[in-house]
Amino acid sequence: MSEIMAKTEEIMKKGKALGADEVIATTVFGEYRQLRFSNNQIDIGVAWDDYTTNVLLTWQKRVVATQIKNFQNITPTMEQLFKLAKASKENPMYGGVVQGKFKYAKPMADKSIRDVENPSEYIYEAIAAAQRKIGKNIDAGGILFTKYEQVFLVSSEGPEGQDERSAIELSIRAFAERDESGHGVECNSSLKGFNPARAGEKAGEIAKMAKNPKAGKTGKFDIIFEPLFWGSMLGAYGMMGSAFFVLTKMSVFADKMGQKVGPAIVTIRDNPGKYSVSNRVFDDEGAPVKETVFIDKGVLKTYFHNTSTAKLFKTQTTGHAGLVQPMPWSLEMDAGDMTKDEMFEDTKRGLYVTNTWYTRFQNYATGDFSTIPRDGIFLIENGEIKESWKEIRLSDNILNLLANIAGISKERMHVHWWGEADPPSLSPYVLARNIQITRPE
Amino acid sequence: MEKDIVDYCLELAKSKKIEYAEARALDTNVENMVIKNGLLDAFAVSKDSGFCVRILADGGLGFASSNKWTKQEAVKVVNLAYKLAKNAKRKDKIKFAEEKAVRTKWDVKQKKKIENVSAEGKIERLMEIDKAIMSQKTNVVARTLVYQSTLTEKYFVNTEGSIISSFVPRIEVTPFGVTIVEGGKMEQLPFKWFGYTGGWEAFEKWKLEEDLTREVQVLQRLLREGKAVKPGKMDLVCGPEVVGIACHESCGHPMEADRILGREMSQAGRSFIYPGGPYWIGTQIGSELVTIIDDPAIENSYGYYLYDDEGIKARPRYLYKKGVINEFLQNRETAAKLGTRSNGASRSINYDREAIVRMANTYLQPGDMTEEEIFEDIKYGIFMNSFTEWNIDDVRFNQRYIGREAYIIEKGELKAPVARPIIETTTKTFWMAVDGVSKKVGFVSAVCGKGDPGQGVPVDTGGPLARLRGVYIK
């Protein structure tokens, strides 16, 4: 057993010795690096190293938590935590944490991500790719981010394991002119196959097409979503799939289990697989993660659960435990049978939207919302891009959007961007019919 | 906190060929509680403690942090920050605007110390609020209360000789998803933030039982009596919450100099204000009644601070003044680029995040009208007291606010509640339409998002009642 694992176990045992019912200690040693750039230059290089042990302790259905930094003050911290548990209030709905010994998949983290010698080269590669599409005179900004985490988990209920998680992400937004921009991302768990030029090309291609945008119009449109845009929508569906948000009525999926919520071509699952920037082998309780089908052929199949919420819903944990609430790790929408070109051919009058931000809800239970498309927005007439647009808002209902999906592409992209396309997803192009667009009046 | 390690970092940085360096450390005692549908879901208590170093070398910036308090780690952090700065290899070198060194200590007093309230007392207080939400004769199907307190000790030193120590207690309660169902119809209060810089006395100021009971009554009345608005141009009176969000979104954000210069282009976006563009300092953006101030030094406000995270003394910033674009929010980097001085707007949420340009407490300056005068000559219009969904484009010009509590105004009097009236407009149209501003200012707290990785900073937003003439409501 490694020294770190031994220290983590010591924390768990300290909690048990004090009289706790359950204790889970998870130590994360994380190395995070980021280069931020704008106006084609590096603005700042940022590095943050984190040495934290997260502790969950329960006593007579009282749930308390703390963090220990760099294994400092273990005994007083645990004593204080147990005291807090005794002062806390019973939650009769609390259903425990996962029990048993598990054999986890072997972590496949890429250690070379820790030692990238000249990370700025990736940025310049992406900028150059955008320039090849638009021309030399561009203004580009974004980030290059790398993550390497070593995770050590010990639970008094049996689970014990080690994980290593790695990721590299590049995000680039390229401007040809002030209102002519495109955004591309490149996300990978490993340096192998990481292609920053792909993100630059995407950003450049969209920015070039976005020439001379006109003010858009209000109305109902068929809409083709770029995978980056759709990644934001998948994030909204995924969040609402968490049992926590179902229980708090912050979800359109409450009371819809087993019901049809979309057409048969829609299957959405969660899978923090090896390729994902959110790769992992166990959740925060130590339950093994696995592929979880959330919506199967249009039918709501499960919420995302930890052990406690699963008990409330009379089911099993799906391996999505966070400390307080279950959340999806990495969403996947199953590929469809269309090409992007076929989606355009199928669109008499519609829009092609490439990115969005600021998605907000009037009412999370009903799903009325709006989001603001940004970067390239294009009017399609008879299958062809007619003109470039700006200044519109997609103002509809998120269940209606799901129900109106008419086409899904074969091609999918692994996307993750800032707080918008989050959590990461494997996202296709999506065609949805009859969606409301509004604009300032 | 081991201040000697922070000082050691600075000495190490000084030994390198640099233009500037600073070291900053934070010790924060954090408490979090989630009360979900009347049950305590979890109570978390922890101490976060760490330090960071930011170095300007060869015109590049490097930042590194750690929560391992050893001298060995300090060496690693300084070397990393220096390497990152040198590797930037910028063509146009970053410079910082000149500032004098500051040596000071400041802290925020708590009338009733948060740490002196027992865990049982804190839970009990939150449970009382939960009971108040449930006290109305309606079917509340969900409600969640999130509590957070932070007691933050901070220490800042830089190579120019600044040494600043501070202690700031903050407390926040966020009710969300308060949902009622009657007659098969559902209404919801998605979120509401209550924030305070100070101690446990925050609860006396907030009057949460009263406030949230009223919110439930508003939802109930909306379900029972809410009417749809007939779309068209009409007068609109915005309450402090709506005025505050508009000040924050369509004045505060576009006036952040880092956005104006493009540094946030890939995340939070740019601004409709930019060098060589149609809007700049001196351009009219609103009516003469529109003066919007961002002031960090409002006592007990959620965005309160006296010195920013570059050691600059806080002061009120007059962003829009009498309808004219007046002063951007600046840090030392943007100020140098724009040939001015920092106005103390550089903030960071923790030791592991760089400080960037942020708002503090942004509000519309009060006018000289009574609330009665604001309403009395409106023949037909809408009073939007609070909002639910809102958003704005990434240059901060195209925005929309949807009323949560809203009423029809007829002949100067409030009539039936209106269900979800929408104003979808532009920054200039909104602020140019203001023709009346009342005397009394109200504030609402929020957590403002910006930065990558995201840094949610505490802020207040607010203003008096503002009357807008002839705007399109749907």
CSV table of N, CA, C and O in Angstrom, one decimal, chain A residues 47-100:
chain,number,residue,atom,x,y,z
A,47,ALA,N,-0.8,27.6,-12.9
A,47,ALA,CA,-0.5,26.3,-12.4
A,47,ALA,C,-1.1,26.2,-11.0
A,47,ALA,O,-0.9,27.1,-10.1
A,48,TRP,N,-2.0,25.2,-10.7
A,48,TRP,CA,-2.4,25.0,-9.3
A,48,TRP,C,-2.3,23.6,-8.9
A,48,TRP,O,-2.8,22.7,-9.6
A,49,ASP,N,-1.7,23.3,-7.8
A,49,ASP,CA,-1.5,22.0,-7.3
A,49,ASP,C,-2.3,21.9,-6.0
A,49,ASP,O,-2.4,22.8,-5.2
A,50,ASP,N,-3.0,20.8,-5.9
A,50,ASP,CA,-4.0,20.6,-4.9
A,50,ASP,C,-3.8,19.3,-4.1
A,50,ASP,O,-3.6,18.2,-4.8
A,51,TYR,N,-3.7,19.3,-2.8
A,51,TYR,CA,-3.5,18.1,-2.0
A,51,TYR,C,-4.6,18.1,-1.0
A,51,TYR,O,-4.6,18.7,0.1
A,52,THR,N,-5.7,17.4,-1.3
A,52,THR,CA,-6.9,17.5,-0.5
A,52,THR,C,-7.5,16.1,-0.3
A,52,THR,O,-7.5,15.3,-1.2
A,53,THR,N,-7.9,15.8,1.0
A,53,THR,CA,-8.7,14.6,1.3
A,53,THR,C,-10.1,15.0,1.6
A,53,THR,O,-10.3,15.8,2.5
A,54,ASN,N,-11.1,14.6,0.9
A,54,ASN,CA,-12.5,14.8,1.1
A,54,ASN,C,-13.0,13.7,2.1
A,54,ASN,O,-12.7,12.5,1.8
A,55,VAL,N,-13.7,14.1,3.1
A,55,VAL,CA,-14.1,13.1,4.1
A,55,VAL,C,-15.6,13.2,4.2
A,55,VAL,O,-16.2,14.3,4.5
A,56,LEU,N,-16.3,12.1,4.1
A,56,LEU,CA,-17.8,12.0,4.3
A,56,LEU,C,-17.9,11.1,5.6
A,56,LEU,O,-17.3,10.0,5.6
A,57,LEU,N,-18.7,11.6,6.6
A,57,LEU,CA,-18.9,10.8,7.8
A,57,LEU,C,-20.3,10.8,8.1
A,57,LEU,O,-21.0,11.8,8.0
A,58,THR,N,-20.9,9.6,8.5
A,58,THR,CA,-22.3,9.5,8.9
A,58,THR,C,-22.3,8.9,10.3
A,58,THR,O,-21.5,8.0,10.7
A,59,TRP,N,-23.3,9.4,11.1
A,59,TRP,CA,-23.6,8.8,12.4
A,59,TRP,C,-25.1,8.9,12.6
A,59,TRP,O,-25.6,10.0,12.6
A,60,GLN,N,-25.7,7.8,12.8
A,60,GLN,CA,-27.2,7.8,13.0
A,60,GLN,C,-27.9,8.7,12.0
A,60,GLN,O,-28.7,9.5,12.4
A,61,LYS,N,-27.7,8.4,10.8
A,61,LYS,CA,-28.3,9.1,9.6
A,61,LYS,C,-28.1,10.6,9.7
A,61,LYS,O,-28.9,11.4,9.2
A,62,ARG,N,-27.0,11.0,10.2
A,62,ARG,CA,-26.6,12.4,10.1
A,62,ARG,C,-25.3,12.4,9.2
A,62,ARG,O,-24.4,11.7,9.4
A,63,VAL,N,-25.4,13.3,8.2
A,63,VAL,CA,-24.3,13.3,7.2
A,63,VAL,C,-23.5,14.6,7.3
A,63,VAL,O,-24.0,15.7,7.2
A,64,VAL,N,-22.2,14.4,7.5
A,64,VAL,CA,-21.3,15.6,7.6
A,64,VAL,C,-20.1,15.3,6.7
A,64,VAL,O,-19.8,14.2,6.3
A,65,ALA,N,-19.4,16.4,6.4
A,65,ALA,CA,-18.3,16.3,5.5
A,65,ALA,C,-17.2,17.3,5.9
A,65,ALA,O,-17.5,18.4,6.4
A,66,THR,N,-16.0,17.1,5.5
A,66,THR,CA,-14.9,18.0,5.6
A,66,THR,C,-13.8,17.8,4.6
A,66,THR,O,-13.9,16.9,3.8
A,67,GLN,N,-12.9,18.7,4.7
A,67,GLN,CA,-11.7,18.5,3.8
A,67,GLN,C,-10.4,18.6,4.7
A,67,GLN,O,-10.4,19.4,5.6
A,68,ILE,N,-9.4,17.8,4.4
A,68,ILE,CA,-8.2,17.8,5.1
A,68,ILE,C,-7.1,18.1,4.0
A,68,ILE,O,-7.1,17.5,3.0
A,69,LYS,N,-6.3,19.2,4.2
A,69,LYS,CA,-5.3,19.6,3.3
A,69,LYS,C,-3.9,19.0,3.6
A,69,LYS,O,-3.5,19.2,4.7
A,70,ASN,N,-3.4,18.3,2.7
A,70,ASN,CA,-2.0,17.7,2.8
A,70,ASN,C,-1.8,17.0,4.1
A,70,ASN,O,-0.8,17.0,4.7
A,71,PHE,N,-2.9,16.2,4.5
A,71,PHE,CA,-2.8,15.4,5.7
A,71,PHE,C,-2.5,16.1,7.0
A,71,PHE,O,-1.9,15.5,7.9
A,72,GLN,N,-2.8,17.4,7.0
A,72,GLN,CA,-2.5,18.2,8.2
A,72,GLN,C,-3.7,18.1,9.2
A,72,GLN,O,-4.8,18.1,8.8
A,73,ASN,N,-3.3,18.0,10.5
A,73,ASN,CA,-4.3,18.1,11.6
A,73,ASN,C,-5.4,17.0,11.5
A,73,ASN,O,-6.6,17.3,11.6
A,74,ILE,N,-5.0,15.8,11.2
A,74,ILE,CA,-6.0,14.8,11.0
A,74,ILE,C,-6.9,14.5,12.2
A,74,ILE,O,-8.1,14.6,12.1
A,75,THR,N,-6.2,14.4,13.3
A,75,THR,CA,-7.0,14.0,14.6
A,75,THR,C,-7.9,15.1,15.0
A,75,THR,O,-9.1,14.8,15.1
A,76,PRO,N,-7.5,16.4,15.1
A,76,PRO,CA,-8.5,17.4,15.6
A,76,PRO,C,-9.6,17.6,14.5
A,76,PRO,O,-10.7,17.8,14.9
A,77,THR,N,-9.2,17.5,13.3
A,77,THR,CA,-10.3,17.7,12.2
A,77,THR,C,-11.3,16.6,12.3
A,77,THR,O,-12.5,16.9,12.2
A,78,MET,N,-10.9,15.4,12.5
A,78,MET,CA,-11.9,14.3,12.6
A,78,MET,C,-12.7,14.3,13.8
A,78,MET,O,-13.9,14.0,13.9
A,79,GLU,N,-12.0,14.7,14.9
A,79,GLU,CA,-12.8,14.9,16.2
A,79,GLU,C,-13.9,16.0,16.0
A,79,GLU,O,-15.0,15.8,16.5
A,80,GLN,N,-13.5,17.1,15.4
A,80,GLN,CA,-14.4,18.2,15.2
A,80,GLN,C,-15.6,17.7,14.3
A,80,GLN,O,-16.7,18.0,14.5
A,81,LEU,N,-15.2,16.9,13.3
A,81,LEU,CA,-16.3,16.4,12.4
A,81,LEU,C,-17.2,15.5,13.1
A,81,LEU,O,-18.5,15.6,12.9
A,82,PHE,N,-16.7,14.6,13.9
A,82,PHE,CA,-17.6,13.7,14.6
A,82,PHE,C,-18.5,14.5,15.6
A,82,PHE,O,-19.7,14.2,15.7
A,83,LYS,N,-17.9,15.5,16.2
A,83,LYS,CA,-18.7,16.4,17.1
A,83,LYS,C,-19.9,17.0,16.3
A,83,LYS,O,-21.0,17.2,16.8
A,84,LEU,N,-19.5,17.5,15.1
A,84,LEU,CA,-20.5,18.1,14.2
A,84,LEU,C,-21.6,17.1,13.9
A,84,LEU,O,-22.8,17.5,13.9
A,85,ALA,N,-21.3,15.9,13.6
A,85,ALA,CA,-22.3,14.8,13.3
A,85,ALA,C,-23.2,14.7,14.5
A,85,ALA,O,-24.4,14.6,14.3
A,86,LYS,N,-22.7,14.7,15.7
A,86,LYS,CA,-23.5,14.5,16.9
A,86,LYS,C,-24.5,15.7,17.1
A,86,LYS,O,-25.6,15.6,17.6
A,87,ALA,N,-24.0,16.9,16.7
A,87,ALA,CA,-24.8,18.1,16.8
A,87,ALA,C,-25.8,18.2,15.7
A,87,ALA,O,-26.7,19.0,15.7
A,88,SER,N,-25.6,17.5,14.6
A,88,SER,CA,-26.4,17.6,13.4
A,88,SER,C,-27.7,17.0,13.6
A,88,SER,O,-28.1,16.5,14.7
A,89,LYS,N,-28.5,17.0,12.5
A,89,LYS,CA,-29.9,16.6,12.6
A,89,LYS,C,-30.1,15.3,11.8
A,89,LYS,O,-29.6,15.3,10.6
A,90,GLU,N,-30.9,14.4,12.2
A,90,GLU,CA,-31.1,13.2,11.5
A,90,GLU,C,-31.8,13.4,10.2
A,90,GLU,O,-32.8,14.2,10.2
A,91,ASN,N,-31.4,12.8,9.2
A,91,ASN,CA,-32.1,12.8,7.9
A,91,ASN,C,-32.7,11.4,7.7
A,91,ASN,O,-32.0,10.5,7.2
A,92,PRO,N,-34.0,11.2,8.0
A,92,PRO,CA,-34.6,9.9,7.9
A,92,PRO,C,-34.6,9.4,6.4
A,92,PRO,O,-34.7,8.1,6.2
A,93,MET,N,-34.4,10.2,5.5
A,93,MET,CA,-34.4,9.8,4.1
A,93,MET,C,-33.0,9.3,3.6
A,93,MET,O,-32.8,8.8,2.5
A,94,TYR,N,-32.0,9.5,4.5
A,94,TYR,CA,-30.6,9.1,4.1
A,94,TYR,C,-30.6,7.6,4.0
A,94,TYR,O,-31.0,6.8,4.9
A,95,GLY,N,-30.0,7.1,2.9
A,95,GLY,CA,-30.1,5.7,2.6
A,95,GLY,C,-28.7,5.0,2.6
A,95,GLY,O,-28.6,3.9,2.0
A,96,GLY,N,-27.6,5.6,3.1
A,96,GLY,CA,-26.3,4.9,3.2
A,96,GLY,C,-25.5,5.1,1.9
A,96,GLY,O,-25.9,5.8,1.0
A,97,VAL,N,-24.3,4.5,2.0
A,97,VAL,CA,-23.4,4.5,0.9
A,97,VAL,C,-23.1,3.1,0.4
A,97,VAL,O,-23.5,2.1,1.0
A,98,VAL,N,-22.5,3.0,-0.7
A,98,VAL,CA,-22.3,1.7,-1.4
A,98,VAL,C,-21.4,0.8,-0.5
A,98,VAL,O,-20.5,1.2,0.2
A,99,GLN,N,-21.8,-0.5,-0.4
A,99,GLN,CA,-21.1,-1.5,0.4
A,99,GLN,C,-20.5,-2.6,-0.5
A,99,GLN,O,-21.1,-2.9,-1.5
A,100,GLY,N,-19.4,-3.1,-0.1
A,100,GLY,CA,-18.8,-4.2,-0.8
A,100,GLY,C,-17.4,-3.9,-1.3
A,100,GLY,O,-17.0,-2.8,-1.4
